[in-house]
mmCIF file of C-alpha atoms and ligand atoms in Angstrom:
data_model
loop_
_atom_site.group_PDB
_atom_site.id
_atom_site.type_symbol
_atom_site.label_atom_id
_atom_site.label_comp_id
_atom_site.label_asym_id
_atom_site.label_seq_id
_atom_site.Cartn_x
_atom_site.Cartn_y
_atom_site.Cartn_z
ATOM 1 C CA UNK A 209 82.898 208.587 142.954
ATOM 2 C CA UNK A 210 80.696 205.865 144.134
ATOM 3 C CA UNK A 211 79.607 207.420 147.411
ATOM 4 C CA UNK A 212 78.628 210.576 146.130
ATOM 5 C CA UNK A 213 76.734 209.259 143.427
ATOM 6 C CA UNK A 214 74.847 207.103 145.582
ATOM 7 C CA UNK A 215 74.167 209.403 148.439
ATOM 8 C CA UNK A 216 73.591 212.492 146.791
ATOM 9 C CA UNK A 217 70.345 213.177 145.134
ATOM 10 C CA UNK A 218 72.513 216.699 143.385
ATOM 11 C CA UNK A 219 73.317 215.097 139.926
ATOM 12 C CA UNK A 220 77.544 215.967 139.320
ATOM 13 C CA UNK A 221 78.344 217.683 136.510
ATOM 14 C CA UNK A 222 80.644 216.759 134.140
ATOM 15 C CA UNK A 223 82.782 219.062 131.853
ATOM 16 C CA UNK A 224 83.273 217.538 127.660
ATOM 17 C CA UNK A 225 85.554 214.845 127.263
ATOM 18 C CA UNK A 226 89.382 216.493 126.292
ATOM 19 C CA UNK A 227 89.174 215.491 123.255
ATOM 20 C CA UNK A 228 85.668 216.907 121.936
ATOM 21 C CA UNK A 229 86.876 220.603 123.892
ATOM 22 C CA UNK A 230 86.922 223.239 121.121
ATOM 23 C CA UNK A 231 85.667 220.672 118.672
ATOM 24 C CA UNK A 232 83.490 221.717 115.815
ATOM 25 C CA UNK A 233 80.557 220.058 114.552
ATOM 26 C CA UNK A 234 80.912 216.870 112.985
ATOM 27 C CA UNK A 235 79.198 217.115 109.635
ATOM 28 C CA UNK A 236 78.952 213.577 108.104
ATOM 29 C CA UNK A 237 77.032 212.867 111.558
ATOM 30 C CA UNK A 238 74.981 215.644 111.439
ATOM 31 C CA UNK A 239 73.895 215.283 107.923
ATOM 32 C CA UNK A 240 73.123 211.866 108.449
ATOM 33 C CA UNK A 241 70.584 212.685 111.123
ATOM 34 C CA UNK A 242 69.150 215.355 109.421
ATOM 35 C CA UNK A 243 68.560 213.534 106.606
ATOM 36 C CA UNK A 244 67.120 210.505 108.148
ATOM 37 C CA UNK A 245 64.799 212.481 110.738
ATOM 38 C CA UNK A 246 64.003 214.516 108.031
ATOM 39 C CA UNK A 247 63.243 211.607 105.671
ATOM 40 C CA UNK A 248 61.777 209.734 108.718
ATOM 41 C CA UNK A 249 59.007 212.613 108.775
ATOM 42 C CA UNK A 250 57.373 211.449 105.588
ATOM 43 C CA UNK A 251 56.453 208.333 107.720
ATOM 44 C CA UNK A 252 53.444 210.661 109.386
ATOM 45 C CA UNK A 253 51.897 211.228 105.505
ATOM 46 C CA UNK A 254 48.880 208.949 105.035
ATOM 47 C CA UNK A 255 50.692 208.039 101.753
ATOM 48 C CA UNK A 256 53.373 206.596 103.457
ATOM 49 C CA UNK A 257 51.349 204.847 105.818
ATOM 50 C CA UNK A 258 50.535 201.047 105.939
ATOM 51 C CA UNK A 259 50.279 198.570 109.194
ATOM 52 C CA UNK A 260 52.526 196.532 107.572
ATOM 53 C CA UNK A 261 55.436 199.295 107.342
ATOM 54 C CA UNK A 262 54.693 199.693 111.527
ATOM 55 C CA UNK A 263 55.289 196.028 111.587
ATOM 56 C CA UNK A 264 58.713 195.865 109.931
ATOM 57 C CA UNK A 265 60.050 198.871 112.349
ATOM 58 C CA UNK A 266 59.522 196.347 115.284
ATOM 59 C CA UNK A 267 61.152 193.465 113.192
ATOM 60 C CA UNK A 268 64.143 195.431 111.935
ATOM 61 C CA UNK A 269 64.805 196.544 115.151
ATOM 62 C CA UNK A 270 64.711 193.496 116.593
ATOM 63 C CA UNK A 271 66.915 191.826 113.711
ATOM 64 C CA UNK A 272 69.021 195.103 113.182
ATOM 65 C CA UNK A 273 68.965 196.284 116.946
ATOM 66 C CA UNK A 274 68.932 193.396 118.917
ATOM 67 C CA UNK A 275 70.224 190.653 117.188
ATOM 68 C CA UNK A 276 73.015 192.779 115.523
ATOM 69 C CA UNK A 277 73.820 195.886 117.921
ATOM 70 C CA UNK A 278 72.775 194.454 121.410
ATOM 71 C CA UNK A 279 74.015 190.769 120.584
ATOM 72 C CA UNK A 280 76.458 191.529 117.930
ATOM 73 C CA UNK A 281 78.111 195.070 118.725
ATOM 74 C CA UNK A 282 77.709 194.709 122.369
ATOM 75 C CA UNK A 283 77.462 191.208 124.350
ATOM 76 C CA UNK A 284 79.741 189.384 121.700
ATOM 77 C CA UNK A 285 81.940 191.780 120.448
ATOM 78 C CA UNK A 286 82.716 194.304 123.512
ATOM 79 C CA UNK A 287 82.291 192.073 125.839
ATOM 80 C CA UNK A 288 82.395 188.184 124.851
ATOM 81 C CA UNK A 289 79.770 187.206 126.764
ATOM 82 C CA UNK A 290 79.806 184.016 124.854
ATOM 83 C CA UNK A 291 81.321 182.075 122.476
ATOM 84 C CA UNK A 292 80.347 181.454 118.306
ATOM 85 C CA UNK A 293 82.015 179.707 115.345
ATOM 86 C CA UNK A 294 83.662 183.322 113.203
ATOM 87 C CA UNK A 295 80.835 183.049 110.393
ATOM 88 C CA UNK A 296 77.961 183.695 112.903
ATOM 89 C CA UNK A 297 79.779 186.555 115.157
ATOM 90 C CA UNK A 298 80.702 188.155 111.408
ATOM 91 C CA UNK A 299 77.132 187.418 110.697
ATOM 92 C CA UNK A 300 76.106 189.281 113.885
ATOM 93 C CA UNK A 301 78.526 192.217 113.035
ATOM 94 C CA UNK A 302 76.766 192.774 109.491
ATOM 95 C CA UNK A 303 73.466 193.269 111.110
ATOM 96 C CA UNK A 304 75.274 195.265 113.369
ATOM 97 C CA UNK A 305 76.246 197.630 110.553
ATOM 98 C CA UNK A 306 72.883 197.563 108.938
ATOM 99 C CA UNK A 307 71.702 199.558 112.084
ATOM 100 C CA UNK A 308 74.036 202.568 111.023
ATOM 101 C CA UNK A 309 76.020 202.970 114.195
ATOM 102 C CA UNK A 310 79.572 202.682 112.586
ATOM 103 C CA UNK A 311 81.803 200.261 112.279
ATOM 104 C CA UNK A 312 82.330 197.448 114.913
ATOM 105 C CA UNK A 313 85.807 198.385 115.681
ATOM 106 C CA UNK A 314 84.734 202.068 116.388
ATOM 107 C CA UNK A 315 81.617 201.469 118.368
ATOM 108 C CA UNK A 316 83.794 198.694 120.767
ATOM 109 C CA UNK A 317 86.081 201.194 121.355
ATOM 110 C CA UNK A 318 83.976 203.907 122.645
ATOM 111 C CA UNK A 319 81.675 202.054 124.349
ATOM 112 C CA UNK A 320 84.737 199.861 126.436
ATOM 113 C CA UNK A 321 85.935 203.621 127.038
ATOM 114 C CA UNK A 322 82.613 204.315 128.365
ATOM 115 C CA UNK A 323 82.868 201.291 130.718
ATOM 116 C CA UNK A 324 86.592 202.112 131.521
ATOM 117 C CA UNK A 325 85.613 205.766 132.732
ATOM 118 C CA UNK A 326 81.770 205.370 133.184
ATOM 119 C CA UNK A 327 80.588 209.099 134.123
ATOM 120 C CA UNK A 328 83.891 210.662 134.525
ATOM 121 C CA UNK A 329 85.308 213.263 132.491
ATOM 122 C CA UNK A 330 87.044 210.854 130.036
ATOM 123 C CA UNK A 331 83.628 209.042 129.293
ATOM 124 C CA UNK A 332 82.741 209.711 125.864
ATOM 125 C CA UNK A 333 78.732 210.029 126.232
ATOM 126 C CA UNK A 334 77.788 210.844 129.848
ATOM 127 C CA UNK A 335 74.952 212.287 130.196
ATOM 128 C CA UNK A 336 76.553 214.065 133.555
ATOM 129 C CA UNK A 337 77.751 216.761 131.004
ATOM 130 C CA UNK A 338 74.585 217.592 129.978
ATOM 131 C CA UNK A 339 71.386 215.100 128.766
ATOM 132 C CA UNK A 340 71.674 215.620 125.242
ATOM 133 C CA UNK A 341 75.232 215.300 125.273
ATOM 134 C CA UNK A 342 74.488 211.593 126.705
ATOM 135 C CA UNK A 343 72.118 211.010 124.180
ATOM 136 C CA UNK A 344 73.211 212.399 120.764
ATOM 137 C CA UNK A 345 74.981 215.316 121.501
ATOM 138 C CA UNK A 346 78.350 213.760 121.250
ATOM 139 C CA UNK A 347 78.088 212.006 118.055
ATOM 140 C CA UNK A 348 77.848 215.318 116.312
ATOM 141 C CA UNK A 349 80.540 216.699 117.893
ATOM 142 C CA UNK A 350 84.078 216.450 116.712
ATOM 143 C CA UNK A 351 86.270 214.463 118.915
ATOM 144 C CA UNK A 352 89.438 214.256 118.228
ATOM 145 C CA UNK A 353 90.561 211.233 120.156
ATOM 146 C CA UNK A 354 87.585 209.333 117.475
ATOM 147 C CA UNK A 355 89.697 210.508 114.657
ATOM 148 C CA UNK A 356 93.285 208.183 115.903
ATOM 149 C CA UNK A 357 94.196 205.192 115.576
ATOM 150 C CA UNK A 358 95.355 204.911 119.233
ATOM 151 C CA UNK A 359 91.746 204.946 120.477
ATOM 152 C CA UNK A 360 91.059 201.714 118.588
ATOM 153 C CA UNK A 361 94.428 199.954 118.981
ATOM 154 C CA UNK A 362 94.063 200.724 122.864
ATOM 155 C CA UNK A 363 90.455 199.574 123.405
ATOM 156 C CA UNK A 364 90.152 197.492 120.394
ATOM 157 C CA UNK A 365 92.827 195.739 119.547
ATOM 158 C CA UNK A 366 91.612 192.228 119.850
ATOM 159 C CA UNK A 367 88.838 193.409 116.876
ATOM 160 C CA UNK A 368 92.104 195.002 114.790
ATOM 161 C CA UNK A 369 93.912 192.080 114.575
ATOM 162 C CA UNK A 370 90.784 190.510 113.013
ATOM 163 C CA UNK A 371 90.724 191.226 109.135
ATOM 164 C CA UNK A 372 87.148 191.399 108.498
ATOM 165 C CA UNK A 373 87.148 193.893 111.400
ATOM 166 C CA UNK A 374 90.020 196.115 110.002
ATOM 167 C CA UNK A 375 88.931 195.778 106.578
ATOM 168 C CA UNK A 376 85.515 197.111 107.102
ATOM 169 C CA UNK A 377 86.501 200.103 109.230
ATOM 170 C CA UNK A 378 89.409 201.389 107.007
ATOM 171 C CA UNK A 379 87.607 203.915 104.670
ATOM 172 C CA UNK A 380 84.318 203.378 106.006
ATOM 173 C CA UNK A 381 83.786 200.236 103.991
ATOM 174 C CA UNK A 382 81.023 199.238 106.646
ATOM 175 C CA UNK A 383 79.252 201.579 104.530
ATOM 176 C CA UNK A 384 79.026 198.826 101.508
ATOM 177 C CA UNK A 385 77.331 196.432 103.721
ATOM 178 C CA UNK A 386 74.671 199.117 104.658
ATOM 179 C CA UNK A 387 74.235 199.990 101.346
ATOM 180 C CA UNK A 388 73.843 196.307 100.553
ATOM 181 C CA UNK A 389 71.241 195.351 102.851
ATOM 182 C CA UNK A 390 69.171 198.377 101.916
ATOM 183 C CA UNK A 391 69.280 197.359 98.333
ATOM 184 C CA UNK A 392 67.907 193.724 99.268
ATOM 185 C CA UNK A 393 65.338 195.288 101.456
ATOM 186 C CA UNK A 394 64.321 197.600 98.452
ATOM 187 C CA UNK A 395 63.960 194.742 95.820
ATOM 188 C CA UNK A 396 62.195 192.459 98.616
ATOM 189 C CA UNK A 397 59.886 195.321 99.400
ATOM 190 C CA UNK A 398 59.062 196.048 95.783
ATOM 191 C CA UNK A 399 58.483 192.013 94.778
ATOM 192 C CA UNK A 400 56.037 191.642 97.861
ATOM 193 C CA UNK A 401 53.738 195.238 97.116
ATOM 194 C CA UNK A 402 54.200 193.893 93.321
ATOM 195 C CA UNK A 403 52.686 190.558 94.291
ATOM 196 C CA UNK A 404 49.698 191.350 96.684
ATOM 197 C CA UNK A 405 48.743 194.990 95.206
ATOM 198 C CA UNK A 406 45.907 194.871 92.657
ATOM 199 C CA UNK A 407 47.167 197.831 91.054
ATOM 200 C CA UNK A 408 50.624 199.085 89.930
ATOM 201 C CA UNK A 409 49.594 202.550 91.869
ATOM 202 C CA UNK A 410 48.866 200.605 94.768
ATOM 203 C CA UNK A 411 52.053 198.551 94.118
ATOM 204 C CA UNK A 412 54.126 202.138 94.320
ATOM 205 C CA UNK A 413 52.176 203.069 97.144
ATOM 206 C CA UNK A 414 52.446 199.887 99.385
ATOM 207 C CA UNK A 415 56.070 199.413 98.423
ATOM 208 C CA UNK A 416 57.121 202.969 99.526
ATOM 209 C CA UNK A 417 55.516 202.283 102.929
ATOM 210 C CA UNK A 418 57.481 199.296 103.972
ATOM 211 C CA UNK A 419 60.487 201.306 102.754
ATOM 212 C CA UNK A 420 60.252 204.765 104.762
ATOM 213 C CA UNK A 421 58.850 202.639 107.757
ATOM 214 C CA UNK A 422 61.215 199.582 107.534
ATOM 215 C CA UNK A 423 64.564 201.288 106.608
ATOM 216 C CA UNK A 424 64.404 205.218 107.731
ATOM 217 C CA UNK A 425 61.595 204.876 110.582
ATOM 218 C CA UNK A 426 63.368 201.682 111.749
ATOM 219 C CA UNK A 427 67.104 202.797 111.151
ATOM 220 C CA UNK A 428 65.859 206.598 113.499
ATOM 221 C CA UNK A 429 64.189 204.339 116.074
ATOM 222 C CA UNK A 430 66.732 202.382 116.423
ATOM 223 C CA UNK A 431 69.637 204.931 116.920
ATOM 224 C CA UNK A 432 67.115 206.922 119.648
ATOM 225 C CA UNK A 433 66.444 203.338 121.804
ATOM 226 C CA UNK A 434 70.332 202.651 121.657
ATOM 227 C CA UNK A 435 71.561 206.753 122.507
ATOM 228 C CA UNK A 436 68.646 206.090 125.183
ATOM 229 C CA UNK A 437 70.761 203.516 126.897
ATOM 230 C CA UNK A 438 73.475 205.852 127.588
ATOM 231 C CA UNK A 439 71.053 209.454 128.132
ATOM 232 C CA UNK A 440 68.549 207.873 130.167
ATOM 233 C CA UNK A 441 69.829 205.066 131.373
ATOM 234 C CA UNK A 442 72.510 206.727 133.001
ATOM 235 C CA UNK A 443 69.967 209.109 134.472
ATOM 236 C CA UNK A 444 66.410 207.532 135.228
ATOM 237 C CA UNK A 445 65.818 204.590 137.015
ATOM 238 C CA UNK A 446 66.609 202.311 139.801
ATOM 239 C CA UNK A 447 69.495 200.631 140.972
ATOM 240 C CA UNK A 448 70.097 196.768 141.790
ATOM 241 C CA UNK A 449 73.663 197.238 142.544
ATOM 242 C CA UNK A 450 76.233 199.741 143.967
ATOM 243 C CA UNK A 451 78.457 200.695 141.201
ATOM 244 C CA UNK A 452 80.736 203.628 140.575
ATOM 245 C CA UNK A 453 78.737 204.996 137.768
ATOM 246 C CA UNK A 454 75.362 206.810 137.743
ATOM 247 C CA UNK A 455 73.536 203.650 135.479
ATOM 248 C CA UNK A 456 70.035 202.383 135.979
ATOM 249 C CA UNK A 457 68.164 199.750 135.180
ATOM 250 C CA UNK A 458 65.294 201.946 133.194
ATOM 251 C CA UNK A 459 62.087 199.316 132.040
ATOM 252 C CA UNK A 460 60.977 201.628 129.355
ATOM 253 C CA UNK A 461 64.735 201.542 127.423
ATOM 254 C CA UNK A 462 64.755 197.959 128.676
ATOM 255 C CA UNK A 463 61.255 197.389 126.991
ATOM 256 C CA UNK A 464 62.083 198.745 124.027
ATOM 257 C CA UNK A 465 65.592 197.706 123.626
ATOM 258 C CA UNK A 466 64.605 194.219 124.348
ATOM 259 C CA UNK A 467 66.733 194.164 127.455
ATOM 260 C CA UNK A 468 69.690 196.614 127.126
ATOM 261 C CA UNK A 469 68.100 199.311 129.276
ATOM 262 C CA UNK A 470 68.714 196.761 132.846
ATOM 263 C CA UNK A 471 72.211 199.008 132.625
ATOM 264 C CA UNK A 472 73.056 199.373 136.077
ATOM 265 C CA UNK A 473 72.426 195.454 136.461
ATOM 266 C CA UNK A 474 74.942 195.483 132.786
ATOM 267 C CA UNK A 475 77.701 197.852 134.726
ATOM 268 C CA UNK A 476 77.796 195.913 137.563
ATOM 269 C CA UNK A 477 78.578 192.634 135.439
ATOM 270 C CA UNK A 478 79.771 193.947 132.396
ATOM 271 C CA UNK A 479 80.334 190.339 130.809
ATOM 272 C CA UNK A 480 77.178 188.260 131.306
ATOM 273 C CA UNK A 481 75.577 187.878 128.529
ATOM 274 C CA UNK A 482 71.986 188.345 130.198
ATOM 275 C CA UNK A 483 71.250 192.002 131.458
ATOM 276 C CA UNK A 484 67.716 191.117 133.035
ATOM 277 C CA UNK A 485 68.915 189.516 136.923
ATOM 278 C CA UNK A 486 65.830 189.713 138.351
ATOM 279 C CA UNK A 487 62.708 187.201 137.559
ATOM 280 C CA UNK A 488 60.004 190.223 135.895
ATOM 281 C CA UNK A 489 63.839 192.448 134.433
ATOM 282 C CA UNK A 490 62.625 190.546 130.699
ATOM 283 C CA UNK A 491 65.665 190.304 128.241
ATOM 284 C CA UNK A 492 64.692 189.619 124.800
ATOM 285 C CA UNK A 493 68.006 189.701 123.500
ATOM 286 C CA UNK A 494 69.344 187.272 126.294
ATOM 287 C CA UNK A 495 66.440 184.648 125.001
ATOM 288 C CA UNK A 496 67.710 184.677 121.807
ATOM 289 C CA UNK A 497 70.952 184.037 123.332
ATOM 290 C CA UNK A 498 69.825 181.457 125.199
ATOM 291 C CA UNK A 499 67.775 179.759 122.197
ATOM 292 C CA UNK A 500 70.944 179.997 120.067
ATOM 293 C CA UNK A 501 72.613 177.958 122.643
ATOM 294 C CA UNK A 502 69.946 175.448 122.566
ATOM 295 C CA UNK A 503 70.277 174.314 119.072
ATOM 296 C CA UNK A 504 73.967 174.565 119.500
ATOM 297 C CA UNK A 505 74.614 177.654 117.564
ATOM 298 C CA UNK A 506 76.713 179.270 120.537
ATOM 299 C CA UNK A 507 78.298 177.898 123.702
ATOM 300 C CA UNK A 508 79.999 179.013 126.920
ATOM 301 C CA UNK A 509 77.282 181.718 127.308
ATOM 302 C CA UNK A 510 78.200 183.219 131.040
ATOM 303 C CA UNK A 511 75.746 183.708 133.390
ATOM 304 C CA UNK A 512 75.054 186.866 135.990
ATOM 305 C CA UNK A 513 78.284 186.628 138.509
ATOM 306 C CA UNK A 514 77.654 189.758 141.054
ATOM 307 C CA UNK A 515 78.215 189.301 144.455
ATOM 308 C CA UNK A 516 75.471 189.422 146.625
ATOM 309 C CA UNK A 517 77.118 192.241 148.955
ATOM 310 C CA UNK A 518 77.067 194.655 145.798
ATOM 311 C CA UNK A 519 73.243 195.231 145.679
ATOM 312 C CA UNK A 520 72.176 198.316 146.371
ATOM 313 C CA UNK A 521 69.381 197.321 149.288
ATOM 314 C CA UNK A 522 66.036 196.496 149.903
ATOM 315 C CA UNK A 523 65.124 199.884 148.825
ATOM 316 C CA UNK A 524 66.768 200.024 145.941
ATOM 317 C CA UNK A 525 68.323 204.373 144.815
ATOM 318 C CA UNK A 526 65.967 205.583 143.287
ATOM 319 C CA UNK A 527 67.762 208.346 140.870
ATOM 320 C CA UNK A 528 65.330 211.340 139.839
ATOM 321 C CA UNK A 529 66.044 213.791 136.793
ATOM 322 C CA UNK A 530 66.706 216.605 139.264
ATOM 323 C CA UNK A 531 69.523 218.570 138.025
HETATM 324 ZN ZN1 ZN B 988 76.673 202.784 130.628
HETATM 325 ZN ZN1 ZN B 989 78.607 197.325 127.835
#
């Protein structure tokens, strides 16, 4: 447990969760990142290609990814790091869905699993069984234990009891919102390249940029940085704390994450709603917190609460990718 994986530079191996054993592969998943990598491609044509479709990846992802899957998905919903009238943490959970990464009552789940058996067989995306496992691997792998409703009354029952929570997982309605904010983004997209294009070729042109780049570039960048919290920041790194998991605080997922990446500092206080506990560990997502606070938006937003004893030293383990 703890010992070994602090002590030992021999990474442990982990054998598939029970419930993905002699699973097959999970279609919809795979299809869906075939698709979108596939689609995603077209990004490297010149025809596809504007500065201002670049721009709108690192917008989405910050709207999409951190304001609705790192604030929304993770610090509010799994782990209440703070406090917000319904409308906004609803409002949070739509962006949430807009990042493709299933429903909120799905995604809690697994990921309070995850904390609940963090790189132990049970773990649902440790990449101890093998890195792509960690990273994608298990999302397009059937596991049964996704597929019942015990998984989500046991680790999500507080989201359940919620309407707008049940309502949008049964059937996959999640889906609709999705779908919705894709059609906004569409018509948006087409009245700006309508407006500054002098040409309706231009207009077609321009509009299909900020399209591949700001819904299928952003929506595949955006699943990679967030599977790269759990691949390599469960693998690379270093360590502020001692905890009985293999996570790391990685800057590069923390970078572009906007803060999620400080994981081993996240694992060691799984409720605070800033990852970053050191002065240069930057959290983006925990300033937007913070500034949402400041105009009264959210409250009770909980600070960093580790005890000093659990750092991990002056020279803090230093985990390399030897297998
Ligand atoms: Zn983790
Ligand atoms: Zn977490």
């Amino acid at each position: 447990m703890a010992s070994s994986a602090e002590s030992m530079h021999v990474r442990r191996r982990l054998s598939l969760p029970e419930g993905a054993q002699g699973g097959r592969i999970f279609w919809p998943y795979l299809t869906y990142f075939l698709a979108f990598h596939l689609f995603a491609l077209a990004a490297l044509l010149p025809y596809f290609f504007s500065w201002t479709g670049v721009l709108l990846v690192f917008l989405g992802n910050y709207l999409f990814g951190s304001c609705g899957v790192n604030i929304g998905y993770h610090r509010l919903l799994t782990h209440g790091s703070f406090k917000c009238a319904k409308w906004l943490e609803h409002f949070f959970a739509i962006l949430g869905m807009c990042s493709l990464q299933d429903s909120p009552v799905r995604w809690v789940a697994i990921h309070r699993k995850h904390h609940q058996f963090s790189d132990e067989q049970p773990d649902p995306h440790s990449p101890l069984v093998n890195f792509f496992w960690g990273h994608m691997g298990w999302l397009i792998k059937e596991n049964r234990e996704f597929a019942t409703l015990d998984m989500v009354e046991k680790y999500a029952r507080d989201l359940v009891q919620d309407r707008f929570y049940r309502r949008t997982h049964a059937g996959n309605r999640w889906l609709l919102y999705w779908a919705g904010h894709v059609a906004i983004l569409s018509v948006l997209f087409a009245l700006v390249a309508w407006l500054v294009s002098p040409t309706t070729k231009e207009a077609i042109q321009f509009g299909l940029s900020l399209f591949v780049w700001g819904v299928i570039v952003r929506t595949v960048y955006v699943w990679h940085i967030t599977w790269a919290v759990n691949s390599a920041s469960h693998f690379w790194g270093y360590r502020n704390y001692v905890t009985n998991e293999d996570s790391t605080n990685n800057w590069v997922v923390a970078f572009l994450t906007n803060g999620e990446g400080w994981h081993n500092n996240h694992h060691a206080d799984q409720r605070s709603a800033s990852h970053g506990h050191r002065w240069w560990e930057i959290d983006l997502t925990h300033w937007t917190i913070k500034g949402l606070e400041a105009v009264g938006l959210v409250w009770d937003v909980l600070p960093p609460r580790v005890p000093k004893q659990r750092l991990a030293g002056p020279a803090s383990s230093e985990t390399s990718g030897a297998a």
